[in-house]
């Protein structure tokens, strides 16, 4: 009996019974299908139940304040007043106790409405000049934000990466919130429920049996074993080993060791039944082992989060995304973020212009009245802030 170059044996060995088909339906190459099916079935059961989302605070832009509504009406009234003053205006004069000279009223409506409309118009124009013209024009130039878009997004990325999103702040926030410890406890609880599930244990045993047997029956593994045995010189072994081999050949019908090995390899299979108790004991003790190493796990998780954050260049991410915005989209983004504030500035210009008209008409009286009103508002503001601070100090916890 000889061995050919392809590794096949000639001769007439005893008939070999066909090996049992494994896995069911016949052999198949090692792949990740079984593992993916296993993970798909049990991963969602291992994940902790999600907590209910915190209520989203109401948007400040959702409602309009009464003050803003009144300010929006003011330019309309001033426009109507200016139109009326073109056909009729106040005339004559009035007398006040603190001044012997009469105070003229001629052209008062036109003067007040013009200064108010100028205040509103200049603020409106200044805000529009932030965004328009979007494209550079020969005479009108380009809006402030479109012309300095690259510098704005670069500065924005720098400030966010330095002051808002960095590894130190993220690590501090995670530790302060106890996020990892809370989810670690939930994960261990879910793990305890899963590993004690009889179906999970059966699926895990079947998964191990499948991959081990597929590996043992793989051509690569069997070829390596055959090559290893082929390299052994059975004729020149020791006396004891030679006697054992002769007895073995006699009991097995004088088969060559290599033939017998081929038969064994073809019928080789792995049984996990004898190891199921050990596997079950290990799975039951796994949650407790994780609890004992909870501090190490938490520290590892923190370091992993910091490592991932440090690998991400937050500044580049922000800059790259903002660079993709065209002028229209960038304008909408900034306008949505500052809409109410810009509208206050725009319409307060009308109110301040109206006040300026009074200063032009009666400078001394307007200064006194403005100081009284401004001082009263400032005093009330300071008083309310102090009362709120005292209330917070008295509040328990």
mmCIF file of C-alpha atoms in Angstrom:
data_model
loop_
_atom_site.group_PDB
_atom_site.id
_atom_site.type_symbol
_atom_site.label_atom_id
_atom_site.label_comp_id
_atom_site.label_asym_id
_atom_site.label_seq_id
_atom_site.Cartn_x
_atom_site.Cartn_y
_atom_site.Cartn_z
ATOM 1 C CA UNK A 1 0.000 0.000 0.000
ATOM 2 C CA UNK A 2 1.493 3.324 -1.002
ATOM 3 C CA UNK A 3 0.639 6.996 -0.807
ATOM 4 C CA UNK A 4 0.182 9.065 -3.939
ATOM 5 C CA UNK A 5 1.397 12.650 -4.433
ATOM 6 C CA UNK A 6 -2.076 13.993 -3.768
ATOM 7 C CA UNK A 7 -2.040 12.426 -0.278
ATOM 8 C CA UNK A 8 -4.561 9.656 -1.157
ATOM 9 C CA UNK A 9 -3.929 6.067 -0.098
ATOM 10 C CA UNK A 10 -4.008 3.070 -2.456
ATOM 11 C CA UNK A 11 -5.053 -0.392 -1.450
ATOM 12 C CA UNK A 12 -8.324 -1.801 -0.179
ATOM 13 C CA UNK A 13 -8.964 -0.548 3.353
ATOM 14 C CA UNK A 14 -11.968 -1.754 5.278
ATOM 15 C CA UNK A 15 -15.172 0.020 4.239
ATOM 16 C CA UNK A 16 -15.765 3.185 6.200
ATOM 17 C CA UNK A 17 -19.219 4.171 7.298
ATOM 18 C CA UNK A 18 -20.239 7.610 6.061
ATOM 19 C CA UNK A 19 -19.977 10.253 8.792
ATOM 20 C CA UNK A 20 -23.167 11.748 10.163
ATOM 21 C CA UNK A 21 -24.177 14.945 8.431
ATOM 22 C CA UNK A 22 -23.335 17.939 10.613
ATOM 23 C CA UNK A 23 -24.727 20.483 10.847
ATOM 24 C CA UNK A 24 -28.212 19.350 9.861
ATOM 25 C CA UNK A 25 -28.573 19.473 6.120
ATOM 26 C CA UNK A 26 -24.913 18.688 5.454
ATOM 27 C CA UNK A 27 -21.571 20.355 6.073
ATOM 28 C CA UNK A 28 -20.978 23.976 5.307
ATOM 29 C CA UNK A 29 -18.017 26.267 5.520
ATOM 30 C CA UNK A 30 -17.377 28.271 8.671
ATOM 31 C CA UNK A 31 -19.171 31.607 8.423
ATOM 32 C CA UNK A 32 -20.757 34.171 10.680
ATOM 33 C CA UNK A 33 -24.396 33.386 9.869
ATOM 34 C CA UNK A 34 -25.033 31.351 13.006
ATOM 35 C CA UNK A 35 -23.270 33.902 15.187
ATOM 36 C CA UNK A 36 -25.212 36.795 13.665
ATOM 37 C CA UNK A 37 -28.491 34.945 14.173
ATOM 38 C CA UNK A 38 -27.544 34.273 17.790
ATOM 39 C CA UNK A 39 -26.631 37.910 18.448
ATOM 40 C CA UNK A 40 -29.744 39.158 16.682
ATOM 41 C CA UNK A 41 -31.889 36.980 18.920
ATOM 42 C CA UNK A 42 -30.294 37.777 22.282
ATOM 43 C CA UNK A 43 -28.584 41.176 21.985
ATOM 44 C CA UNK A 44 -31.783 43.198 22.389
ATOM 45 C CA UNK A 45 -32.710 41.118 25.457
ATOM 46 C CA UNK A 46 -29.335 41.875 26.986
ATOM 47 C CA UNK A 47 -29.677 45.624 26.504
ATOM 48 C CA UNK A 48 -31.267 47.438 29.484
ATOM 49 C CA UNK A 49 -34.729 48.867 29.115
ATOM 50 C CA UNK A 50 -34.485 52.448 27.811
ATOM 51 C CA UNK A 51 -35.442 55.179 30.223
ATOM 52 C CA UNK A 52 -38.292 57.495 29.303
ATOM 53 C CA UNK A 53 -37.029 60.568 27.547
ATOM 54 C CA UNK A 54 -36.922 63.766 29.547
ATOM 55 C CA UNK A 55 -39.559 66.277 28.508
ATOM 56 C CA UNK A 56 -38.251 68.763 26.016
ATOM 57 C CA UNK A 57 -38.278 72.288 27.412
ATOM 58 C CA UNK A 58 -40.642 74.573 25.554
ATOM 59 C CA UNK A 59 -38.993 76.597 22.849
ATOM 60 C CA UNK A 60 -38.622 80.264 23.602
ATOM 61 C CA UNK A 61 -39.562 81.010 20.030
ATOM 62 C CA UNK A 62 -42.866 79.225 20.379
ATOM 63 C CA UNK A 63 -44.656 82.158 21.948
ATOM 64 C CA UNK A 64 -44.441 85.860 21.297
ATOM 65 C CA UNK A 65 -44.110 88.224 24.234
ATOM 66 C CA UNK A 66 -46.547 91.065 24.600
ATOM 67 C CA UNK A 67 -43.665 93.540 24.487
ATOM 68 C CA UNK A 68 -42.512 92.299 21.087
ATOM 69 C CA UNK A 69 -46.058 92.462 19.730
ATOM 70 C CA UNK A 70 -46.394 96.067 20.921
ATOM 71 C CA UNK A 71 -43.007 96.954 19.454
ATOM 72 C CA UNK A 72 -44.095 95.553 16.095
ATOM 73 C CA UNK A 73 -47.159 97.798 16.132
ATOM 74 C CA UNK A 74 -45.093 100.919 16.837
ATOM 75 C CA UNK A 75 -43.500 101.309 13.349
ATOM 76 C CA UNK A 76 -46.930 100.923 11.768
ATOM 77 C CA UNK A 77 -48.357 103.688 13.960
ATOM 78 C CA UNK A 78 -45.367 105.910 13.222
ATOM 79 C CA UNK A 79 -45.782 105.326 9.504
ATOM 80 C CA UNK A 80 -49.440 106.280 9.712
ATOM 81 C CA UNK A 81 -48.542 109.353 11.778
ATOM 82 C CA UNK A 82 -45.941 110.470 9.273
ATOM 83 C CA UNK A 83 -48.441 110.105 6.426
ATOM 84 C CA UNK A 84 -51.032 112.133 8.356
ATOM 85 C CA UNK A 85 -48.460 114.837 9.188
ATOM 86 C CA UNK A 86 -48.047 115.511 5.483
ATOM 87 C CA UNK A 87 -51.604 116.887 5.461
ATOM 88 C CA UNK A 88 -52.134 117.977 9.067
ATOM 89 C CA UNK A 89 -49.871 118.531 12.052
ATOM 90 C CA UNK A 90 -49.985 120.117 15.479
ATOM 91 C CA UNK A 91 -49.654 123.887 15.709
ATOM 92 C CA UNK A 92 -49.596 126.516 18.406
ATOM 93 C CA UNK A 93 -47.918 126.153 21.802
ATOM 94 C CA UNK A 94 -48.468 125.037 25.391
ATOM 95 C CA UNK A 95 -47.402 126.456 28.772
ATOM 96 C CA UNK A 96 -45.804 124.421 31.579
ATOM 97 C CA UNK A 97 -45.435 125.526 35.228
ATOM 98 C CA UNK A 98 -41.622 125.260 35.297
ATOM 99 C CA UNK A 99 -41.042 127.376 32.181
ATOM 100 C CA UNK A 100 -42.414 130.831 31.525
ATOM 101 C CA UNK A 101 -41.815 130.600 27.791
ATOM 102 C CA UNK A 102 -44.421 128.762 25.746
ATOM 103 C CA UNK A 103 -43.469 125.392 24.245
ATOM 104 C CA UNK A 104 -44.160 125.308 20.493
ATOM 105 C CA UNK A 105 -46.022 122.309 19.039
ATOM 106 C CA UNK A 106 -45.539 123.092 15.360
ATOM 107 C CA UNK A 107 -44.462 120.003 13.361
ATOM 108 C CA UNK A 108 -44.250 117.799 16.478
ATOM 109 C CA UNK A 109 -45.964 114.761 14.927
ATOM 110 C CA UNK A 110 -43.722 114.787 11.859
ATOM 111 C CA UNK A 111 -40.573 115.216 13.947
ATOM 112 C CA UNK A 112 -41.453 112.341 16.295
ATOM 113 C CA UNK A 113 -42.504 109.948 13.565
ATOM 114 C CA UNK A 114 -39.481 110.711 11.392
ATOM 115 C CA UNK A 115 -36.981 110.057 14.193
ATOM 116 C CA UNK A 116 -38.827 106.852 15.133
ATOM 117 C CA UNK A 117 -38.864 105.604 11.540
ATOM 118 C CA UNK A 118 -35.183 106.488 11.133
ATOM 119 C CA UNK A 119 -34.338 104.479 14.261
ATOM 120 C CA UNK A 120 -36.352 101.519 12.995
ATOM 121 C CA UNK A 121 -34.975 101.792 9.460
ATOM 122 C CA UNK A 122 -31.312 101.976 10.476
ATOM 123 C CA UNK A 123 -31.613 98.894 12.703
ATOM 124 C CA UNK A 124 -33.548 97.018 10.020
ATOM 125 C CA UNK A 125 -30.894 97.909 7.447
ATOM 126 C CA UNK A 126 -28.043 96.912 9.785
ATOM 127 C CA UNK A 127 -29.597 93.481 10.387
ATOM 128 C CA UNK A 128 -30.207 92.935 6.685
ATOM 129 C CA UNK A 129 -26.608 93.909 5.949
ATOM 130 C CA UNK A 130 -25.513 90.944 8.065
ATOM 131 C CA UNK A 131 -26.908 88.565 5.428
ATOM 132 C CA UNK A 132 -27.330 90.569 2.213
ATOM 133 C CA UNK A 133 -26.171 90.753 -0.493
ATOM 134 C CA UNK A 134 -25.472 87.027 -0.457
ATOM 135 C CA UNK A 135 -23.253 87.233 -3.529
ATOM 136 C CA UNK A 136 -20.568 89.891 -3.915
ATOM 137 C CA UNK A 137 -21.768 92.828 -6.028
ATOM 138 C CA UNK A 138 -19.708 95.568 -7.734
ATOM 139 C CA UNK A 139 -21.134 98.516 -5.765
ATOM 140 C CA UNK A 140 -23.116 97.056 -2.883
ATOM 141 C CA UNK A 141 -20.442 94.593 -1.823
ATOM 142 C CA UNK A 142 -21.448 91.509 0.167
ATOM 143 C CA UNK A 143 -23.160 90.879 3.489
ATOM 144 C CA UNK A 144 -21.009 90.558 6.601
ATOM 145 C CA UNK A 145 -21.753 86.881 7.274
ATOM 146 C CA UNK A 146 -21.453 85.638 3.654
ATOM 147 C CA UNK A 147 -18.202 87.560 3.150
ATOM 148 C CA UNK A 148 -16.653 86.208 6.373
ATOM 149 C CA UNK A 149 -18.246 82.772 6.307
ATOM 150 C CA UNK A 150 -14.952 80.835 6.426
ATOM 151 C CA UNK A 151 -13.624 82.833 9.354
ATOM 152 C CA UNK A 152 -16.923 82.588 11.241
ATOM 153 C CA UNK A 153 -17.180 78.799 10.965
ATOM 154 C CA UNK A 154 -13.495 78.386 11.890
ATOM 155 C CA UNK A 155 -13.861 80.533 15.005
ATOM 156 C CA UNK A 156 -17.097 78.753 15.895
ATOM 157 C CA UNK A 157 -15.392 75.359 15.610
ATOM 158 C CA UNK A 158 -12.473 76.534 17.751
ATOM 159 C CA UNK A 159 -14.693 77.880 20.515
ATOM 160 C CA UNK A 160 -16.953 74.817 20.647
ATOM 161 C CA UNK A 161 -14.034 72.374 20.715
ATOM 162 C CA UNK A 162 -12.251 74.411 23.393
ATOM 163 C CA UNK A 163 -15.091 75.490 25.659
ATOM 164 C CA UNK A 164 -18.011 73.098 25.100
ATOM 165 C CA UNK A 165 -16.927 69.698 23.778
ATOM 166 C CA UNK A 166 -13.584 68.395 25.055
ATOM 167 C CA UNK A 167 -12.419 65.279 26.862
ATOM 168 C CA UNK A 168 -12.129 66.909 30.301
ATOM 169 C CA UNK A 169 -15.661 68.322 30.257
ATOM 170 C CA UNK A 170 -17.147 65.077 28.948
ATOM 171 C CA UNK A 171 -15.320 63.014 31.589
ATOM 172 C CA UNK A 172 -16.440 65.391 34.333
ATOM 173 C CA UNK A 173 -20.059 65.272 33.166
ATOM 174 C CA UNK A 174 -20.077 61.461 32.966
ATOM 175 C CA UNK A 175 -18.654 61.121 36.475
ATOM 176 C CA UNK A 176 -21.019 63.715 37.882
ATOM 177 C CA UNK A 177 -24.093 62.061 36.384
ATOM 178 C CA UNK A 178 -23.080 58.515 37.413
ATOM 179 C CA UNK A 179 -24.078 57.412 33.932
ATOM 180 C CA UNK A 180 -21.692 54.464 33.656
ATOM 181 C CA UNK A 181 -22.456 53.107 37.133
ATOM 182 C CA UNK A 182 -26.196 53.310 36.492
ATOM 183 C CA UNK A 183 -26.022 51.523 33.164
ATOM 184 C CA UNK A 184 -23.534 48.992 34.521
ATOM 185 C CA UNK A 185 -26.023 47.896 37.177
ATOM 186 C CA UNK A 186 -28.799 47.634 34.593
ATOM 187 C CA UNK A 187 -26.561 45.665 32.239
ATOM 188 C CA UNK A 188 -25.567 43.202 34.959
ATOM 189 C CA UNK A 189 -29.233 42.724 35.858
ATOM 190 C CA UNK A 190 -30.135 42.056 32.232
ATOM 191 C CA UNK A 191 -27.152 39.719 31.870
ATOM 192 C CA UNK A 192 -28.246 37.740 34.929
ATOM 193 C CA UNK A 193 -31.714 37.228 33.446
ATOM 194 C CA UNK A 194 -30.354 36.183 30.056
ATOM 195 C CA UNK A 195 -27.666 33.714 31.184
ATOM 196 C CA UNK A 196 -30.145 31.925 33.443
ATOM 197 C CA UNK A 197 -32.544 31.464 30.558
ATOM 198 C CA UNK A 198 -32.651 27.792 29.546
ATOM 199 C CA UNK A 199 -33.206 28.663 25.898
ATOM 200 C CA UNK A 200 -30.125 30.908 25.892
ATOM 201 C CA UNK A 201 -27.987 28.120 27.327
ATOM 202 C CA UNK A 202 -29.242 25.688 24.695
ATOM 203 C CA UNK A 203 -28.611 28.188 21.896
ATOM 204 C CA UNK A 204 -25.091 28.884 23.183
ATOM 205 C CA UNK A 205 -24.304 25.151 23.414
ATOM 206 C CA UNK A 206 -25.610 24.583 19.907
ATOM 207 C CA UNK A 207 -23.576 27.533 18.621
ATOM 208 C CA UNK A 208 -20.379 26.170 20.166
ATOM 209 C CA UNK A 209 -21.100 22.653 18.920
ATOM 210 C CA UNK A 210 -21.711 23.929 15.417
ATOM 211 C CA UNK A 211 -18.510 25.950 15.075
ATOM 212 C CA UNK A 212 -16.228 23.421 16.798
ATOM 213 C CA UNK A 213 -17.478 20.537 14.676
ATOM 214 C CA UNK A 214 -17.315 22.627 11.527
ATOM 215 C CA UNK A 215 -13.716 23.456 12.382
ATOM 216 C CA UNK A 216 -12.815 19.831 13.170
ATOM 217 C CA UNK A 217 -14.301 18.695 9.854
ATOM 218 C CA UNK A 218 -12.701 21.473 7.833
ATOM 219 C CA UNK A 219 -10.254 20.308 5.115
ATOM 220 C CA UNK A 220 -7.557 22.623 6.459
ATOM 221 C CA UNK A 221 -7.615 21.125 9.970
ATOM 222 C CA UNK A 222 -7.706 17.517 8.752
ATOM 223 C CA UNK A 223 -4.917 18.190 6.255
ATOM 224 C CA UNK A 224 -2.664 19.583 8.973
ATOM 225 C CA UNK A 225 -3.284 16.571 11.235
ATOM 226 C CA UNK A 226 -2.526 14.195 8.383
ATOM 227 C CA UNK A 227 0.677 16.054 7.547
ATOM 228 C CA UNK A 228 1.728 15.900 11.196
ATOM 229 C CA UNK A 229 1.133 12.135 11.450
ATOM 230 C CA UNK A 230 2.804 11.545 8.092
ATOM 231 C CA UNK A 231 5.944 13.058 9.466
ATOM 232 C CA UNK A 232 6.153 10.505 12.304
ATOM 233 C CA UNK A 233 8.501 7.519 11.639
ATOM 234 C CA UNK A 234 6.445 4.645 13.066
ATOM 235 C CA UNK A 235 9.168 2.078 12.185
ATOM 236 C CA UNK A 236 11.857 3.687 14.331
ATOM 237 C CA UNK A 237 9.932 4.404 17.526
ATOM 238 C CA UNK A 238 11.051 2.989 20.882
ATOM 239 C CA UNK A 239 10.524 -0.593 22.037
ATOM 240 C CA UNK A 240 7.530 0.203 24.228
ATOM 241 C CA UNK A 241 5.891 2.390 21.622
ATOM 242 C CA UNK A 242 6.556 -0.219 18.924
ATOM 243 C CA UNK A 243 4.932 -2.954 20.976
ATOM 244 C CA UNK A 244 1.875 -0.815 21.557
ATOM 245 C CA UNK A 245 1.608 -0.095 17.840
ATOM 246 C CA UNK A 246 1.860 -3.814 16.940
ATOM 247 C CA UNK A 247 -0.906 -4.666 19.428
ATOM 248 C CA UNK A 248 -3.037 -1.835 18.035
ATOM 249 C CA UNK A 249 -2.561 -3.045 14.443
ATOM 250 C CA UNK A 250 -3.501 -6.572 15.473
ATOM 251 C CA UNK A 251 -6.715 -5.419 17.160
ATOM 252 C CA UNK A 252 -7.729 -3.141 14.298
ATOM 253 C CA UNK A 253 -7.292 -5.675 11.507
ATOM 254 C CA UNK A 254 -3.687 -4.775 10.615
ATOM 255 C CA UNK A 255 -4.645 -1.292 9.441
ATOM 256 C CA UNK A 256 -1.979 1.315 9.004
ATOM 257 C CA UNK A 257 -1.989 4.084 11.575
ATOM 258 C CA UNK A 258 -2.516 6.689 8.876
ATOM 259 C CA UNK A 259 -5.535 4.802 7.516
ATOM 260 C CA UNK A 260 -7.066 4.559 10.935
ATOM 261 C CA UNK A 261 -6.385 8.234 11.525
ATOM 262 C CA UNK A 262 -8.189 9.128 8.310
ATOM 263 C CA UNK A 263 -11.182 7.116 9.444
ATOM 264 C CA UNK A 264 -11.165 8.825 12.830
ATOM 265 C CA UNK A 265 -10.923 12.269 11.284
ATOM 266 C CA UNK A 266 -13.853 11.611 8.977
ATOM 267 C CA UNK A 267 -16.026 10.633 11.910
ATOM 268 C CA UNK A 268 -14.628 13.207 14.310
ATOM 269 C CA UNK A 269 -17.220 15.231 16.177
ATOM 270 C CA UNK A 270 -17.356 17.236 19.372
ATOM 271 C CA UNK A 271 -19.929 16.718 22.086
ATOM 272 C CA UNK A 272 -20.631 19.522 24.515
ATOM 273 C CA UNK A 273 -22.962 17.495 26.706
ATOM 274 C CA UNK A 274 -20.209 16.691 29.178
ATOM 275 C CA UNK A 275 -19.289 20.368 29.451
ATOM 276 C CA UNK A 276 -22.791 21.797 29.780
ATOM 277 C CA UNK A 277 -22.718 21.775 33.587
ATOM 278 C CA UNK A 278 -19.428 23.651 33.618
ATOM 279 C CA UNK A 279 -20.759 26.140 31.071
ATOM 280 C CA UNK A 280 -23.928 26.656 33.099
ATOM 281 C CA UNK A 281 -21.951 27.253 36.310
ATOM 282 C CA UNK A 282 -19.713 29.749 34.534
ATOM 283 C CA UNK A 283 -22.652 31.666 33.089
ATOM 284 C CA UNK A 284 -24.408 31.822 36.453
ATOM 285 C CA UNK A 285 -21.291 33.219 38.100
ATOM 286 C CA UNK A 286 -20.521 35.740 35.350
ATOM 287 C CA UNK A 287 -22.721 38.611 36.709
ATOM 288 C CA UNK A 288 -21.137 38.294 40.162
ATOM 289 C CA UNK A 289 -17.665 38.374 38.636
ATOM 290 C CA UNK A 290 -18.573 41.545 36.764
ATOM 291 C CA UNK A 291 -19.871 43.136 39.975
ATOM 292 C CA UNK A 292 -16.584 42.354 41.724
ATOM 293 C CA UNK A 293 -14.723 44.126 38.933
ATOM 294 C CA UNK A 294 -17.190 47.026 38.730
ATOM 295 C CA UNK A 295 -14.626 49.704 39.601
ATOM 296 C CA UNK A 296 -12.196 48.452 36.977
ATOM 297 C CA UNK A 297 -14.984 48.230 34.407
ATOM 298 C CA UNK A 298 -16.113 51.790 35.121
ATOM 299 C CA UNK A 299 -12.577 53.138 34.851
ATOM 300 C CA UNK A 300 -12.052 51.234 31.610
ATOM 301 C CA UNK A 301 -15.309 52.612 30.187
ATOM 302 C CA UNK A 302 -14.345 56.172 31.142
ATOM 303 C CA UNK A 303 -10.943 55.816 29.523
ATOM 304 C CA UNK A 304 -12.541 54.302 26.419
ATOM 305 C CA UNK A 305 -14.952 57.239 26.099
ATOM 306 C CA UNK A 306 -12.157 59.764 26.541
ATOM 307 C CA UNK A 307 -10.017 57.914 24.001
ATOM 308 C CA UNK A 308 -12.824 57.949 21.433
ATOM 309 C CA UNK A 309 -13.522 61.646 22.015
ATOM 310 C CA UNK A 310 -9.844 62.500 21.648
ATOM 311 C CA UNK A 311 -9.691 60.618 18.353
ATOM 312 C CA UNK A 312 -12.440 62.830 16.946
ATOM 313 C CA UNK A 313 -11.336 66.302 15.906
ATOM 314 C CA UNK A 314 -14.445 68.192 16.967
ATOM 315 C CA UNK A 315 -13.248 71.406 15.387
ATOM 316 C CA UNK A 316 -12.779 69.779 11.985
ATOM 317 C CA UNK A 317 -16.173 68.074 12.217
ATOM 318 C CA UNK A 318 -17.947 71.366 12.945
ATOM 319 C CA UNK A 319 -15.998 73.320 10.346
ATOM 320 C CA UNK A 320 -16.495 70.685 7.638
ATOM 321 C CA UNK A 321 -20.243 70.557 8.238
ATOM 322 C CA UNK A 322 -20.674 74.328 8.331
ATOM 323 C CA UNK A 323 -18.557 74.724 5.207
ATOM 324 C CA UNK A 324 -21.148 72.648 3.350
ATOM 325 C CA UNK A 325 -23.829 75.210 4.207
ATOM 326 C CA UNK A 326 -24.572 77.659 1.442
ATOM 327 C CA UNK A 327 -25.402 81.272 2.269
ATOM 328 C CA UNK A 328 -29.157 80.637 2.389
ATOM 329 C CA UNK A 329 -28.861 77.687 4.756
ATOM 330 C CA UNK A 330 -26.392 79.488 7.009
ATOM 331 C CA UNK A 331 -28.707 82.506 7.145
ATOM 332 C CA UNK A 332 -31.639 80.301 8.161
ATOM 333 C CA UNK A 333 -29.542 78.621 10.847
ATOM 334 C CA UNK A 334 -28.444 81.913 12.392
ATOM 335 C CA UNK A 335 -31.889 83.471 12.022
ATOM 336 C CA UNK A 336 -33.603 80.545 13.772
ATOM 337 C CA UNK A 337 -31.103 80.827 16.621
ATOM 338 C CA UNK A 338 -31.386 84.598 17.086
ATOM 339 C CA UNK A 339 -34.735 85.486 15.536
ATOM 340 C CA UNK A 340 -36.397 86.997 18.608
ATOM 341 C CA UNK A 341 -33.259 88.852 19.689
ATOM 342 C CA UNK A 342 -32.762 90.405 16.257
ATOM 343 C CA UNK A 343 -36.407 91.420 16.105
ATOM 344 C CA UNK A 344 -36.130 93.107 19.520
ATOM 345 C CA UNK A 345 -33.119 95.059 18.263
ATOM 346 C CA UNK A 346 -34.935 95.993 15.077
ATOM 347 C CA UNK A 347 -38.140 97.245 16.709
ATOM 348 C CA UNK A 348 -36.445 98.803 19.725
ATOM 349 C CA UNK A 349 -34.771 101.095 17.201
ATOM 350 C CA UNK A 350 -38.185 102.597 16.533
ATOM 351 C CA UNK A 351 -38.812 103.196 20.245
ATOM 352 C CA UNK A 352 -35.371 104.725 20.767
ATOM 353 C CA UNK A 353 -35.885 106.925 17.705
ATOM 354 C CA UNK A 354 -39.145 108.137 19.209
ATOM 355 C CA UNK A 355 -37.338 108.961 22.453
ATOM 356 C CA UNK A 356 -34.693 110.758 20.408
ATOM 357 C CA UNK A 357 -37.434 112.911 18.904
ATOM 358 C CA UNK A 358 -38.461 114.038 22.384
ATOM 359 C CA UNK A 359 -34.814 114.944 23.125
ATOM 360 C CA UNK A 360 -34.768 117.109 20.005
ATOM 361 C CA UNK A 361 -38.041 118.762 20.994
ATOM 362 C CA UNK A 362 -37.343 119.338 24.726
ATOM 363 C CA UNK A 363 -33.777 118.238 25.669
ATOM 364 C CA UNK A 364 -33.803 119.180 29.375
ATOM 365 C CA UNK A 365 -37.192 117.720 30.248
ATOM 366 C CA UNK A 366 -36.488 114.582 28.192
ATOM 367 C CA UNK A 367 -33.190 114.012 30.018
ATOM 368 C CA UNK A 368 -34.815 114.317 33.435
ATOM 369 C CA UNK A 369 -37.724 112.050 32.534
ATOM 370 C CA UNK A 370 -35.406 109.480 30.937
ATOM 371 C CA UNK A 371 -33.171 109.394 34.018
ATOM 372 C CA UNK A 372 -36.183 108.946 36.306
ATOM 373 C CA UNK A 373 -37.668 106.143 34.211
ATOM 374 C CA UNK A 374 -34.295 104.430 33.686
ATOM 375 C CA UNK A 375 -33.370 104.664 37.375
ATOM 376 C CA UNK A 376 -36.738 103.264 38.429
ATOM 377 C CA UNK A 377 -36.457 100.297 36.067
ATOM 378 C CA UNK A 378 -32.869 99.581 37.153
ATOM 379 C CA UNK A 379 -33.788 99.784 40.854
ATOM 380 C CA UNK A 380 -36.734 97.405 40.421
ATOM 381 C CA UNK A 381 -34.532 94.986 38.492
ATOM 382 C CA UNK A 382 -31.879 94.910 41.248
ATOM 383 C CA UNK A 383 -34.551 94.498 43.940
ATOM 384 C CA UNK A 384 -36.200 91.563 42.146
ATOM 385 C CA UNK A 385 -32.846 89.843 41.570
ATOM 386 C CA UNK A 386 -31.954 90.089 45.274
ATOM 387 C CA UNK A 387 -35.340 88.727 46.298
ATOM 388 C CA UNK A 388 -34.924 85.775 43.948
ATOM 389 C CA UNK A 389 -31.428 85.079 45.301
ATOM 390 C CA UNK A 390 -32.706 85.066 48.896
ATOM 391 C CA UNK A 391 -35.537 82.731 47.933
ATOM 392 C CA UNK A 392 -33.041 80.285 46.403
ATOM 393 C CA UNK A 393 -30.865 80.392 49.521
ATOM 394 C CA UNK A 394 -33.825 79.609 51.784
ATOM 395 C CA UNK A 395 -35.034 76.772 49.582
ATOM 396 C CA UNK A 396 -34.072 73.395 51.131
ATOM 397 C CA UNK A 397 -31.667 71.177 49.167
#
